[in-house]
Short mmCIF file of C-alpha atoms in Angstrom, two decimals:
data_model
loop_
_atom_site.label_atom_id
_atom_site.label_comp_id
_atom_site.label_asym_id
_atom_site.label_seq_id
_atom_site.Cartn_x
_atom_site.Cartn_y
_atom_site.Cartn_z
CA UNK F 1 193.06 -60.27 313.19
CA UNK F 2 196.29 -58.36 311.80
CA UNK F 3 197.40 -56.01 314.43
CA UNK F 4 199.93 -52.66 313.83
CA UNK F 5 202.22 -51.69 315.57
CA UNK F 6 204.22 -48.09 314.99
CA UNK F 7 207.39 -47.23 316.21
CA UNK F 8 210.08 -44.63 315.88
CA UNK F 9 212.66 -45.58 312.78
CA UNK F 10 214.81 -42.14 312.58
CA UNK F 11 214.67 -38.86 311.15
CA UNK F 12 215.16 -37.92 307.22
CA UNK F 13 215.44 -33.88 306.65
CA UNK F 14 214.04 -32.83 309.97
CA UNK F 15 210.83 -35.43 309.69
CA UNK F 16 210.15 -38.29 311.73
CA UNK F 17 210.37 -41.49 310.24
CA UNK F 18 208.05 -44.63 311.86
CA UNK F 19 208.12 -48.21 311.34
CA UNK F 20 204.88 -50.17 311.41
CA UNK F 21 204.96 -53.85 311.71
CA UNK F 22 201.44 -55.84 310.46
CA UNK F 23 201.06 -59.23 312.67
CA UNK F 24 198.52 -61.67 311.84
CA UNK F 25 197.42 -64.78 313.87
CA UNK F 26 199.66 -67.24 312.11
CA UNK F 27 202.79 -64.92 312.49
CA UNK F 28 203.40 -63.93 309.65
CA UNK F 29 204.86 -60.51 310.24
CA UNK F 30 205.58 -57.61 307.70
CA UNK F 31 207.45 -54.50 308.63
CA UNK F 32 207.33 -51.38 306.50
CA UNK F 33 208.63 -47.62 306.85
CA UNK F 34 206.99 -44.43 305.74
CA UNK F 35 210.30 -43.55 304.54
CA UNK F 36 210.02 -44.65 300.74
CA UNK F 37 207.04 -46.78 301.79
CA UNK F 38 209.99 -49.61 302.28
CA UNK F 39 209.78 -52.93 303.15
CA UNK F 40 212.27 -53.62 305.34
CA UNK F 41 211.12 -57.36 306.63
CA UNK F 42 208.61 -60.18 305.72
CA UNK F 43 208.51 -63.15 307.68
CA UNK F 44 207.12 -65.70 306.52
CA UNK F 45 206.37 -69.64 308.16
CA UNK F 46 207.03 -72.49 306.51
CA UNK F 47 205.05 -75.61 306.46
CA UNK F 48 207.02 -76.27 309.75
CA UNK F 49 205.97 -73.00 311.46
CA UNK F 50 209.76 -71.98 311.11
CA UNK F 51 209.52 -68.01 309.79
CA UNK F 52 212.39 -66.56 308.01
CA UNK F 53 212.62 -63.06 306.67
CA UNK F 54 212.54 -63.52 303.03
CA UNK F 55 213.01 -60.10 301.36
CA UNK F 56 216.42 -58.36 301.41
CA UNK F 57 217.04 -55.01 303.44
CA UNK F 58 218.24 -53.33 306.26
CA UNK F 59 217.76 -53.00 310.06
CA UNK F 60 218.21 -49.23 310.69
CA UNK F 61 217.28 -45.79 308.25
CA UNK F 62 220.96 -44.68 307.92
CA UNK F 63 221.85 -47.65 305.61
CA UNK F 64 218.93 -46.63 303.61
CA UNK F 65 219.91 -43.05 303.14
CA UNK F 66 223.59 -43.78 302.37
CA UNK F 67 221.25 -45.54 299.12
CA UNK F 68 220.82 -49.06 298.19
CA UNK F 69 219.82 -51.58 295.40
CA UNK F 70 215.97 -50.18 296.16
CA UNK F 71 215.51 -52.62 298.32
CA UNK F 72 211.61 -52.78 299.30
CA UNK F 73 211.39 -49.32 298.16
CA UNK F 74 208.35 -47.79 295.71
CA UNK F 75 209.90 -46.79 291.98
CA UNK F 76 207.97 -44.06 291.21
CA UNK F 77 207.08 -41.69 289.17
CA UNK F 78 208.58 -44.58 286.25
CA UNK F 79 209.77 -47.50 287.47
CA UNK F 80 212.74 -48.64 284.84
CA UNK F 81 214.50 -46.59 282.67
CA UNK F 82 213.34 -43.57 280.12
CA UNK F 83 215.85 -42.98 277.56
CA UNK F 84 218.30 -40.05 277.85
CA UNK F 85 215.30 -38.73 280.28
CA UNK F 86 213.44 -37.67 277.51
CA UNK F 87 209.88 -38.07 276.56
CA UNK F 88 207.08 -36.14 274.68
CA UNK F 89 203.32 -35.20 275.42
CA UNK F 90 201.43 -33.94 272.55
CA UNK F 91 204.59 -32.39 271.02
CA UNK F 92 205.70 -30.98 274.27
CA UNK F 93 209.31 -32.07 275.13
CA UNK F 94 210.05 -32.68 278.85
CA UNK F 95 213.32 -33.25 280.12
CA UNK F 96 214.12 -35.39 282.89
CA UNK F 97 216.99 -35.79 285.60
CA UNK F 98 219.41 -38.26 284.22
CA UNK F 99 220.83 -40.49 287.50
CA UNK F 100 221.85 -43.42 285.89
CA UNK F 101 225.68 -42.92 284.48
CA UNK F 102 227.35 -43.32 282.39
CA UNK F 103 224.24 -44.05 279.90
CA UNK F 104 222.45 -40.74 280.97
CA UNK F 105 219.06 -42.87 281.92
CA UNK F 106 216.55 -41.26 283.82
CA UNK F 107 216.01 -44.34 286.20
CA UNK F 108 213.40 -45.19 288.79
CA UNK F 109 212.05 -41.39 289.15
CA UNK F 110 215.54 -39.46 289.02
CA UNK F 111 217.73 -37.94 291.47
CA UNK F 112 215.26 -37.65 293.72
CA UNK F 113 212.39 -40.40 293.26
CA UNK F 114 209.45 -41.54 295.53
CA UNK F 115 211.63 -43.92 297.41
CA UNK F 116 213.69 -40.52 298.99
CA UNK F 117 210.48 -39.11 300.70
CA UNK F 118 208.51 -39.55 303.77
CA UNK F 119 205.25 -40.26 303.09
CA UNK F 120 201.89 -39.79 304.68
CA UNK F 121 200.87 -42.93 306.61
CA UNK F 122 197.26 -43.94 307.68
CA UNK F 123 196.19 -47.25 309.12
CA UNK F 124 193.63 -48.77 307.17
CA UNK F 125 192.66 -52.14 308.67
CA UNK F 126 194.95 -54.63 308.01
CA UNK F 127 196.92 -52.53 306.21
CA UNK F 128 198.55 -49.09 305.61
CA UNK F 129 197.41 -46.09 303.59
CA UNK F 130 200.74 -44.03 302.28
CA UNK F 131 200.20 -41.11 300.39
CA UNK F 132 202.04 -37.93 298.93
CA UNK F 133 201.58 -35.18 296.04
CA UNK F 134 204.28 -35.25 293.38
CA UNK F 135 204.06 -31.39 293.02
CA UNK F 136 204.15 -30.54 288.96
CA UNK F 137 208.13 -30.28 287.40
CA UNK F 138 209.60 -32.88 290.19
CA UNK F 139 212.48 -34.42 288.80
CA UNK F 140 211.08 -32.97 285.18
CA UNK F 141 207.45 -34.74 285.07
CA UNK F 142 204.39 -32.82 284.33
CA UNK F 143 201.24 -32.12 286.60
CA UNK F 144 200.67 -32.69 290.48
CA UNK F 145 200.28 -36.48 290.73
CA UNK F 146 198.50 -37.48 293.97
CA UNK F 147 199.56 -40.86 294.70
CA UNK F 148 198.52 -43.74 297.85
CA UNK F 149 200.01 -46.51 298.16
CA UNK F 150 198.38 -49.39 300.66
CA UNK F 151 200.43 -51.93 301.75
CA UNK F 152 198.46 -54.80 304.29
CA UNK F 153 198.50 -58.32 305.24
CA UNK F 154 195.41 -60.74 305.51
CA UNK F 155 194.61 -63.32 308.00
CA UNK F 156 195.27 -66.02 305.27
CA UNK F 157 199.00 -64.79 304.74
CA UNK F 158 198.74 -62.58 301.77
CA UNK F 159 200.64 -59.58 301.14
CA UNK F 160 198.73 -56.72 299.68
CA UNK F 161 200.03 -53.91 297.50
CA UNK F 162 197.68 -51.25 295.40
CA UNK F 163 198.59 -48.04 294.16
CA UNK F 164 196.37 -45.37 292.87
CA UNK F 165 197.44 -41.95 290.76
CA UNK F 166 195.38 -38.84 290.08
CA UNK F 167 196.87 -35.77 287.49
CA UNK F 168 195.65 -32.45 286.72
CA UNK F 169 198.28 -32.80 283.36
CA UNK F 170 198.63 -35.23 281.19
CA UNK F 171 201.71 -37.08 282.47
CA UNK F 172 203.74 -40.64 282.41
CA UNK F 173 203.27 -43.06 285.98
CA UNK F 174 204.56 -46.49 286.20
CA UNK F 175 205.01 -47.71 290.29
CA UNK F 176 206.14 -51.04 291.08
CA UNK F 177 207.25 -52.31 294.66
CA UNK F 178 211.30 -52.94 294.07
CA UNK F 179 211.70 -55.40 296.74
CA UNK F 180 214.43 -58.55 296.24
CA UNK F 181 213.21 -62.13 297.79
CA UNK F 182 215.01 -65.03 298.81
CA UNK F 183 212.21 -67.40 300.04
CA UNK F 184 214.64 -69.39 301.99
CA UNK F 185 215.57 -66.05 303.76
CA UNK F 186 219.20 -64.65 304.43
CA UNK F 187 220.90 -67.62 305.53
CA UNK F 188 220.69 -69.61 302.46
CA UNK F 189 221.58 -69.03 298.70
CA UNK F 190 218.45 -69.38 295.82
CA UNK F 191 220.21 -71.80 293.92
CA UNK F 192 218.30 -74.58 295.09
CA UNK F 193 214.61 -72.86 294.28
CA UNK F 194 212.90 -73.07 291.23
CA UNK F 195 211.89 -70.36 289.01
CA UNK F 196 208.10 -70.42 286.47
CA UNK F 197 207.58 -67.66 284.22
CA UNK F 198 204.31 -68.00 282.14
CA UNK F 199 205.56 -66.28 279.04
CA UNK F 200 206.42 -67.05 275.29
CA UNK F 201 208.31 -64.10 274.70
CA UNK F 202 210.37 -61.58 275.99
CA UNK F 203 211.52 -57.82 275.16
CA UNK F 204 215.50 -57.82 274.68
CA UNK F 205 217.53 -55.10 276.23
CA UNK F 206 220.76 -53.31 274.29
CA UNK F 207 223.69 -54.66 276.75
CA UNK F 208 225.35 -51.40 276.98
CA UNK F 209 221.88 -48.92 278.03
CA UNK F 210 219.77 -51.91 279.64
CA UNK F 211 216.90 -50.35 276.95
CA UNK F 212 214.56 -52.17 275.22
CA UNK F 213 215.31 -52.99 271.65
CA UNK F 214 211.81 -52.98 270.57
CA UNK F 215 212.47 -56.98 269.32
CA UNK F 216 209.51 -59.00 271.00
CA UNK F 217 211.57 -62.41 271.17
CA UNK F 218 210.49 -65.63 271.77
CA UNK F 219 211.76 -67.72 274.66
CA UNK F 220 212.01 -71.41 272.82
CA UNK F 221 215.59 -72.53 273.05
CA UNK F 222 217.14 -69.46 275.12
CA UNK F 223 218.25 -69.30 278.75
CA UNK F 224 215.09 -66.87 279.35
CA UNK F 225 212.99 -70.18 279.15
CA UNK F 226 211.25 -70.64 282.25
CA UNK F 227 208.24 -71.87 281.01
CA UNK F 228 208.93 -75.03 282.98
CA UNK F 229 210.02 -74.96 286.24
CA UNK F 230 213.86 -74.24 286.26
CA UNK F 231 216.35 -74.64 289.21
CA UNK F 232 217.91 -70.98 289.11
CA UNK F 233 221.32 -72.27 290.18
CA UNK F 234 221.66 -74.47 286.63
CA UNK F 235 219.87 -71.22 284.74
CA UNK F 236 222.34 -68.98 286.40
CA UNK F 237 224.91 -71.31 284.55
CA UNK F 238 223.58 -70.15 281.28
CA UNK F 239 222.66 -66.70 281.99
CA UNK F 240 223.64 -64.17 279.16
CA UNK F 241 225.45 -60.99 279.97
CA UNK F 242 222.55 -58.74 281.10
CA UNK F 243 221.11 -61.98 283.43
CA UNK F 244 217.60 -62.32 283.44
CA UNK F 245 217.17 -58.26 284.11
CA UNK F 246 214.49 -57.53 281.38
CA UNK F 247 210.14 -57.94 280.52
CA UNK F 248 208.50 -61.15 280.40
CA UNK F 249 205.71 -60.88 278.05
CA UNK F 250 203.08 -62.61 280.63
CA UNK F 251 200.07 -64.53 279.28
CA UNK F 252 196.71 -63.35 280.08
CA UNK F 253 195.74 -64.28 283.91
CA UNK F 254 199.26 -65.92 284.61
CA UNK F 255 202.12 -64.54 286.24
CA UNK F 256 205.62 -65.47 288.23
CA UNK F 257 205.86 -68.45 290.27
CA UNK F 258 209.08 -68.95 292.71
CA UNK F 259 208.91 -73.11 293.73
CA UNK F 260 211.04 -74.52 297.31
CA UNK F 261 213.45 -76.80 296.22
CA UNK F 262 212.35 -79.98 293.93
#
């Protein structure tokens, strides 16, 4: 049975900030703030039993309010980038905080986005219920946007995240989890693991904004072919300018697969 335990992590703006850590029986162990519903740690054993932490982060709350990579963190309202923070709802212009310079993006919810706020924490099983109201005009976006997040961990050593939005407006929503993994955790580089992406095509970015083109481009031939299992230290040989930082077009029912070493 996954137990929880919650301690004291800090305080952000005059609110107390907690740390839970999720245990199961096979020790796998996943610890998570309230504080931008971070991960900070997931440790994970290997077919030895030997756990390593395998997602990057930090061990205290100051190094997460001095800002960071979003490591762990929920993007929210829009995960990614919105051109020049602009966008229109039936002909109704709304203009968004722009925190990505020099471009003028309007990047992973603004100034301000879900990963800066203390959130409303509930135990829920093996998991964690978090859960705040995105009152109407934060960071520019339309209507008050209740939004939970649950993050848990089963007996079987799977890592749950859901997230669920309500709106009294129309309104744009796009959350994602942000955190970074090395499955061979901090000690070791990921050269050596392989990377299996189950797509044909991909969406090109412009180099300069990190925007989609609007080109759905096929993988065949490119160094965004990871249709087969690639070691990422000889595709990091080949990477183009912008890396591998854009969308795989998935195929239906398939997904992302990182490999240990060959």
């Amino acid at each position: 049975m996954t137990t929880i335990q919650r301690q004291h992590f800090g305080e952000h703006q005059g609110q107390a900030v907690s740390l839970f850590t999720l245990t199961n029986a096979n020790s796998m162990r996943l610890c998570v703030t309230d504080y931008g519903c971070i991960i900070t740690q997931l440790w994970v054993p290997d077919r030895h039993g030997q756990a390593e932490d395998i997602v990057m982060g930090f061990d205290n709350l100051a190094t997460y309010q001095a800002g960071h990579p979003f490591f762990g963190a929920i993007a929210g309202r829009c995960a990614n980038r919105i051109a020049g923070g602009r966008f229109s709802i039936d002909g109704q212009e709304f203009i968004l905080a722009t925190n990505e310079l020099p471009t003028g993006q309007h990047l992973h919810g603004g100034r301000r986005g879900f990963d800066k706020y203390v959130w409303q924490a509930q135990e829920d099983g093996d998991g964690i219920i978090f859960s705040r109201t995105s009152v109407d005009g934060e960071e520019g976006y339309p209507g008050n946007l209740q939004v939970s997040h649950r993050i848990g961990l089963t007996e079987d050593n799977v890592m749950t995240l859901s997230f669920e939005a309500q709106t009294d407006k129309p309104t744009l929503v796009n959350l994602v989890n942000h955190s970074h993994y090395n499955l061979r955790g901090h000690q070791h580089l990921i050269h050596d693991q392989q990377l299996k992406i189950e797509a044909d095509f991909i969406t090109p970015v412009d180099e300069a904004t990190m925007l989609p083109t609007g080109e759905i481009r096929r993988v065949a031939g490119t160094a965004f072919d990871f249709r087969n299992a690639r070691r990422l230290g000889d595709a990091m040989l080949h990477r183009p300018a912008q890396d591998f930082d854009m969308n795989y077009v998935l195929k239906p029912g398939e997904g992302l697969y990182i490999l240990p070493p060959a």
